[in-house]
Amino acid sequence: MRFTLCLLVTTWLFSPFAQATANNDFPTAFQPVIDIFTGLSEGDKEKVKRSVAPDFILLEQGEVWDTDMLLSIVKGPIPRINAYHIISSDIREDLALFNYWTQSNIGKGNNPNVLTWLESVVVVKTNKGWKLQQFHSTRVLPEKVPVKLEFIQAR
């Protein structure tokens, strides 16, 4: 019994999901996703830039964007709360793939604008940490968002 418990704890400690962010809700490799949305929310171009690899590409609603195009839309700060629901992930030594939902409450007061996206990212491990290399984003109409999704807020 003791051996089994030690084996389970050791396996968990060395699994990719044990390497979580400060809030322990997401794997470390997912942090660039959180950072890019936080940067967009705060109007922080440097945070957005630090979250992406030099060859970053964003596929946004049928358009192809690079880092400069993304930075051109960064205004801010805007009142925005971002939350995520990871559908699946594949985390390897220096490469990670995430498929997930993002939901953002944008605006102040009792009636924020709620927007939802279905997204996927390729994240690469560099000497400066995990960075977004490819980001694919599709806005989803409210009636198409599954009702039972549980979103976790992160900053």
PDB file of C-alpha atoms in Angstrom:
ATOM      1  CA  MET A   1       0.000   0.000   0.000  1.00  0.00           C
ATOM      2  CA  ARG A   2       2.761   2.438   0.982  1.00  0.00           C
ATOM      3  CA  PHE A   3       4.669   1.648  -2.223  1.00  0.00           C
ATOM      4  CA  THR A   4       1.531   2.289  -4.322  1.00  0.00           C
ATOM      5  CA  LEU A   5       0.943   5.644  -2.621  1.00  0.00           C
ATOM      6  CA  CYS A   6       4.576   6.683  -3.186  1.00  0.00           C
ATOM      7  CA  LEU A   7       4.339   5.628  -6.824  1.00  0.00           C
ATOM      8  CA  LEU A   8       1.139   7.658  -7.337  1.00  0.00           C
ATOM      9  CA  VAL A   9       2.599  10.774  -5.704  1.00  0.00           C
ATOM     10  CA  THR A  10       5.841  10.487  -7.696  1.00  0.00           C
ATOM     11  CA  THR A  11       3.922  10.026 -10.959  1.00  0.00           C
ATOM     12  CA  TRP A  12       1.789  13.077 -10.206  1.00  0.00           C
ATOM     13  CA  LEU A  13       4.801  15.236  -9.293  1.00  0.00           C
ATOM     14  CA  PHE A  14       6.511  14.506 -12.579  1.00  0.00           C
ATOM     15  CA  SER A  15       3.442  14.808 -14.778  1.00  0.00           C
ATOM     16  CA  PRO A  16       3.035  17.909 -17.014  1.00  0.00           C
ATOM     17  CA  PHE A  17      -0.078  18.957 -15.088  1.00  0.00           C
ATOM     18  CA  ALA A  18       1.819  19.164 -11.798  1.00  0.00           C
ATOM     19  CA  GLN A  19       3.703  22.104 -13.275  1.00  0.00           C
ATOM     20  CA  ALA A  20       0.934  24.612 -12.779  1.00  0.00           C
ATOM     21  CA  THR A  21       0.661  28.359 -12.662  1.00  0.00           C
ATOM     22  CA  ALA A  22       0.544  30.346  -9.437  1.00  0.00           C
ATOM     23  CA  ASN A  23      -3.191  29.716  -9.169  1.00  0.00           C
ATOM     24  CA  ASN A  24      -2.665  25.939  -9.735  1.00  0.00           C
ATOM     25  CA  ASP A  25      -5.567  25.767 -12.179  1.00  0.00           C
ATOM     26  CA  PHE A  26      -3.587  25.463 -15.418  1.00  0.00           C
ATOM     27  CA  PRO A  27      -0.385  23.785 -16.634  1.00  0.00           C
ATOM     28  CA  THR A  28       2.659  26.057 -16.863  1.00  0.00           C
ATOM     29  CA  ALA A  29       2.711  25.669 -20.651  1.00  0.00           C
ATOM     30  CA  PHE A  30      -0.740  27.360 -20.768  1.00  0.00           C
ATOM     31  CA  GLN A  31       0.569  30.542 -19.091  1.00  0.00           C
ATOM     32  CA  PRO A  32       1.345  32.337 -22.412  1.00  0.00           C
ATOM     33  CA  VAL A  33      -2.366  32.056 -23.294  1.00  0.00           C
ATOM     34  CA  ILE A  34      -3.310  33.676 -19.994  1.00  0.00           C
ATOM     35  CA  ASP A  35      -0.586  36.307 -20.470  1.00  0.00           C
ATOM     36  CA  ILE A  36      -1.645  37.297 -23.988  1.00  0.00           C
ATOM     37  CA  PHE A  37      -5.250  37.841 -22.880  1.00  0.00           C
ATOM     38  CA  THR A  38      -4.149  39.694 -19.756  1.00  0.00           C
ATOM     39  CA  GLY A  39      -1.886  41.882 -21.911  1.00  0.00           C
ATOM     40  CA  LEU A  40      -4.782  42.628 -24.267  1.00  0.00           C
ATOM     41  CA  SER A  41      -7.036  43.447 -21.303  1.00  0.00           C
ATOM     42  CA  GLU A  42      -4.464  45.705 -19.646  1.00  0.00           C
ATOM     43  CA  GLY A  43      -3.355  47.338 -22.892  1.00  0.00           C
ATOM     44  CA  ASP A  44       0.151  46.033 -22.156  1.00  0.00           C
ATOM     45  CA  LYS A  45       1.927  45.561 -25.498  1.00  0.00           C
ATOM     46  CA  GLU A  46       5.097  44.312 -23.790  1.00  0.00           C
ATOM     47  CA  LYS A  47       3.201  41.539 -21.995  1.00  0.00           C
ATOM     48  CA  VAL A  48       1.607  40.514 -25.292  1.00  0.00           C
ATOM     49  CA  LYS A  49       5.037  40.532 -26.993  1.00  0.00           C
ATOM     50  CA  ARG A  50       6.651  38.512 -24.189  1.00  0.00           C
ATOM     51  CA  SER A  51       4.001  35.800 -24.575  1.00  0.00           C
ATOM     52  CA  VAL A  52       4.787  35.011 -28.241  1.00  0.00           C
ATOM     53  CA  ALA A  53       7.655  33.401 -30.158  1.00  0.00           C
ATOM     54  CA  PRO A  54       9.464  35.403 -32.863  1.00  0.00           C
ATOM     55  CA  ASP A  55       7.691  33.431 -35.620  1.00  0.00           C
ATOM     56  CA  PHE A  56       4.243  33.805 -34.011  1.00  0.00           C
ATOM     57  CA  ILE A  57       1.182  33.518 -36.259  1.00  0.00           C
ATOM     58  CA  LEU A  58      -2.466  34.118 -35.345  1.00  0.00           C
ATOM     59  CA  LEU A  59      -5.333  32.728 -37.406  1.00  0.00           C
ATOM     60  CA  GLU A  60      -8.167  35.050 -36.423  1.00  0.00           C
ATOM     61  CA  GLN A  61     -11.624  34.728 -37.972  1.00  0.00           C
ATOM     62  CA  GLY A  62     -10.247  33.812 -41.406  1.00  0.00           C
ATOM     63  CA  GLU A  63      -7.323  36.267 -41.339  1.00  0.00           C
ATOM     64  CA  VAL A  64      -3.601  35.643 -40.875  1.00  0.00           C
ATOM     65  CA  TRP A  65      -1.934  37.974 -38.364  1.00  0.00           C
ATOM     66  CA  ASP A  66       1.644  38.355 -37.203  1.00  0.00           C
ATOM     67  CA  THR A  67       2.858  39.957 -33.967  1.00  0.00           C
ATOM     68  CA  ASP A  68       2.835  43.492 -35.433  1.00  0.00           C
ATOM     69  CA  MET A  69      -0.776  43.129 -36.561  1.00  0.00           C
ATOM     70  CA  LEU A  70      -1.764  41.825 -33.118  1.00  0.00           C
ATOM     71  CA  LEU A  71       0.041  44.659 -31.340  1.00  0.00           C
ATOM     72  CA  SER A  72      -1.727  47.221 -33.554  1.00  0.00           C
ATOM     73  CA  ILE A  73      -5.067  46.358 -31.918  1.00  0.00           C
ATOM     74  CA  VAL A  74      -3.772  46.575 -28.337  1.00  0.00           C
ATOM     75  CA  LYS A  75      -5.480  49.518 -26.717  1.00  0.00           C
ATOM     76  CA  GLY A  76      -6.247  49.709 -23.150  1.00  0.00           C
ATOM     77  CA  PRO A  77      -6.810  49.039 -20.501  1.00  0.00           C
ATOM     78  CA  ILE A  78     -10.299  47.696 -20.985  1.00  0.00           C
ATOM     79  CA  PRO A  79     -12.510  46.182 -18.272  1.00  0.00           C
ATOM     80  CA  ARG A  80     -12.295  42.512 -19.194  1.00  0.00           C
ATOM     81  CA  ILE A  81     -12.401  39.287 -17.194  1.00  0.00           C
ATOM     82  CA  ASN A  82     -11.001  36.258 -19.022  1.00  0.00           C
ATOM     83  CA  ALA A  83     -11.820  32.634 -18.230  1.00  0.00           C
ATOM     84  CA  TYR A  84     -10.818  29.350 -19.842  1.00  0.00           C
ATOM     85  CA  HIS A  85     -11.971  25.771 -20.207  1.00  0.00           C
ATOM     86  CA  ILE A  86      -9.326  23.362 -21.526  1.00  0.00           C
ATOM     87  CA  ILE A  87     -10.810  20.664 -23.754  1.00  0.00           C
ATOM     88  CA  SER A  88      -7.591  18.748 -24.351  1.00  0.00           C
ATOM     89  CA  SER A  89      -3.852  19.134 -24.157  1.00  0.00           C
ATOM     90  CA  ASP A  90      -0.704  17.347 -25.235  1.00  0.00           C
ATOM     91  CA  ILE A  91       2.354  18.594 -23.357  1.00  0.00           C
ATOM     92  CA  ARG A  92       5.762  17.295 -24.317  1.00  0.00           C
ATOM     93  CA  GLU A  93       9.312  18.262 -23.462  1.00  0.00           C
ATOM     94  CA  ASP A  94       9.447  21.486 -25.508  1.00  0.00           C
ATOM     95  CA  LEU A  95       6.090  21.584 -27.317  1.00  0.00           C
ATOM     96  CA  ALA A  96       2.494  21.790 -26.114  1.00  0.00           C
ATOM     97  CA  LEU A  97      -0.868  21.784 -27.871  1.00  0.00           C
ATOM     98  CA  PHE A  98      -4.036  23.069 -26.197  1.00  0.00           C
ATOM     99  CA  ASN A  99      -7.624  23.066 -27.422  1.00  0.00           C
ATOM    100  CA  TYR A 100      -9.823  25.198 -25.204  1.00  0.00           C
ATOM    101  CA  TRP A 101     -12.673  27.667 -24.805  1.00  0.00           C
ATOM    102  CA  THR A 102     -12.114  31.288 -23.804  1.00  0.00           C
ATOM    103  CA  GLN A 103     -14.898  33.409 -22.415  1.00  0.00           C
ATOM    104  CA  SER A 104     -14.481  37.120 -21.716  1.00  0.00           C
ATOM    105  CA  ASN A 105     -16.785  39.470 -19.875  1.00  0.00           C
ATOM    106  CA  ILE A 106     -16.036  42.854 -21.394  1.00  0.00           C
ATOM    107  CA  GLY A 107     -17.368  46.060 -19.885  1.00  0.00           C
ATOM    108  CA  LYS A 108     -18.393  47.411 -16.514  1.00  0.00           C
ATOM    109  CA  GLY A 109     -21.594  47.112 -14.565  1.00  0.00           C
ATOM    110  CA  ASN A 110     -24.306  44.486 -14.517  1.00  0.00           C
ATOM    111  CA  ASN A 111     -24.461  43.892 -18.283  1.00  0.00           C
ATOM    112  CA  PRO A 112     -20.988  43.090 -19.576  1.00  0.00           C
ATOM    113  CA  ASN A 113     -20.642  41.901 -23.147  1.00  0.00           C
ATOM    114  CA  VAL A 114     -19.918  38.147 -22.933  1.00  0.00           C
ATOM    115  CA  LEU A 115     -17.838  36.827 -25.838  1.00  0.00           C
ATOM    116  CA  THR A 116     -16.747  33.227 -26.333  1.00  0.00           C
ATOM    117  CA  TRP A 117     -14.100  31.698 -28.586  1.00  0.00           C
ATOM    118  CA  LEU A 118     -13.076  28.167 -29.470  1.00  0.00           C
ATOM    119  CA  GLU A 119      -9.300  28.181 -29.754  1.00  0.00           C
ATOM    120  CA  SER A 120      -6.190  26.105 -30.193  1.00  0.00           C
ATOM    121  CA  VAL A 121      -2.557  26.989 -29.643  1.00  0.00           C
ATOM    122  CA  VAL A 122       0.847  25.536 -30.250  1.00  0.00           C
ATOM    123  CA  VAL A 123       3.224  26.547 -27.470  1.00  0.00           C
ATOM    124  CA  VAL A 124       7.000  26.075 -27.660  1.00  0.00           C
ATOM    125  CA  LYS A 125       9.513  26.032 -24.839  1.00  0.00           C
ATOM    126  CA  THR A 126      12.322  28.521 -25.406  1.00  0.00           C
ATOM    127  CA  ASN A 127      15.245  29.657 -23.278  1.00  0.00           C
ATOM    128  CA  LYS A 128      12.874  32.416 -22.075  1.00  0.00           C
ATOM    129  CA  GLY A 129      10.081  30.002 -21.122  1.00  0.00           C
ATOM    130  CA  TRP A 130       6.915  28.869 -22.900  1.00  0.00           C
ATOM    131  CA  LYS A 131       5.840  31.033 -25.873  1.00  0.00           C
ATOM    132  CA  LEU A 132       2.881  30.983 -28.245  1.00  0.00           C
ATOM    133  CA  GLN A 133       3.943  29.983 -31.740  1.00  0.00           C
ATOM    134  CA  GLN A 134       0.565  29.448 -33.385  1.00  0.00           C
ATOM    135  CA  PHE A 135      -2.842  30.625 -32.216  1.00  0.00           C
ATOM    136  CA  HIS A 136      -6.119  29.755 -33.944  1.00  0.00           C
ATOM    137  CA  SER A 137      -9.239  31.572 -32.767  1.00  0.00           C
ATOM    138  CA  THR A 138     -12.894  31.337 -33.806  1.00  0.00           C
ATOM    139  CA  ARG A 139     -15.640  33.432 -32.220  1.00  0.00           C
ATOM    140  CA  VAL A 140     -18.630  31.322 -31.213  1.00  0.00           C
ATOM    141  CA  LEU A 141     -22.193  32.611 -31.160  1.00  0.00           C
ATOM    142  CA  PRO A 142     -23.807  32.460 -27.685  1.00  0.00           C
ATOM    143  CA  GLU A 143     -26.367  29.849 -28.745  1.00  0.00           C
ATOM    144  CA  LYS A 144     -23.539  27.529 -29.933  1.00  0.00           C
ATOM    145  CA  VAL A 145     -21.627  27.571 -26.610  1.00  0.00           C
ATOM    146  CA  PRO A 146     -22.182  24.339 -24.654  1.00  0.00           C
ATOM    147  CA  VAL A 147     -24.148  25.100 -21.492  1.00  0.00           C
ATOM    148  CA  LYS A 148     -22.234  22.816 -19.141  1.00  0.00           C
ATOM    149  CA  LEU A 149     -18.781  24.355 -19.635  1.00  0.00           C
ATOM    150  CA  GLU A 150     -17.017  25.356 -16.444  1.00  0.00           C
ATOM    151  CA  PHE A 151     -14.734  28.345 -16.990  1.00  0.00           C
ATOM    152  CA  ILE A 152     -11.866  29.205 -14.671  1.00  0.00           C
ATOM    153  CA  GLN A 153     -10.807  32.856 -14.432  1.00  0.00           C
ATOM    154  CA  ALA A 154      -7.111  33.629 -14.727  1.00  0.00           C
ATOM    155  CA  ARG A 155      -4.850  36.668 -14.905  1.00  0.00           C
TER     156      ARG A 155
END
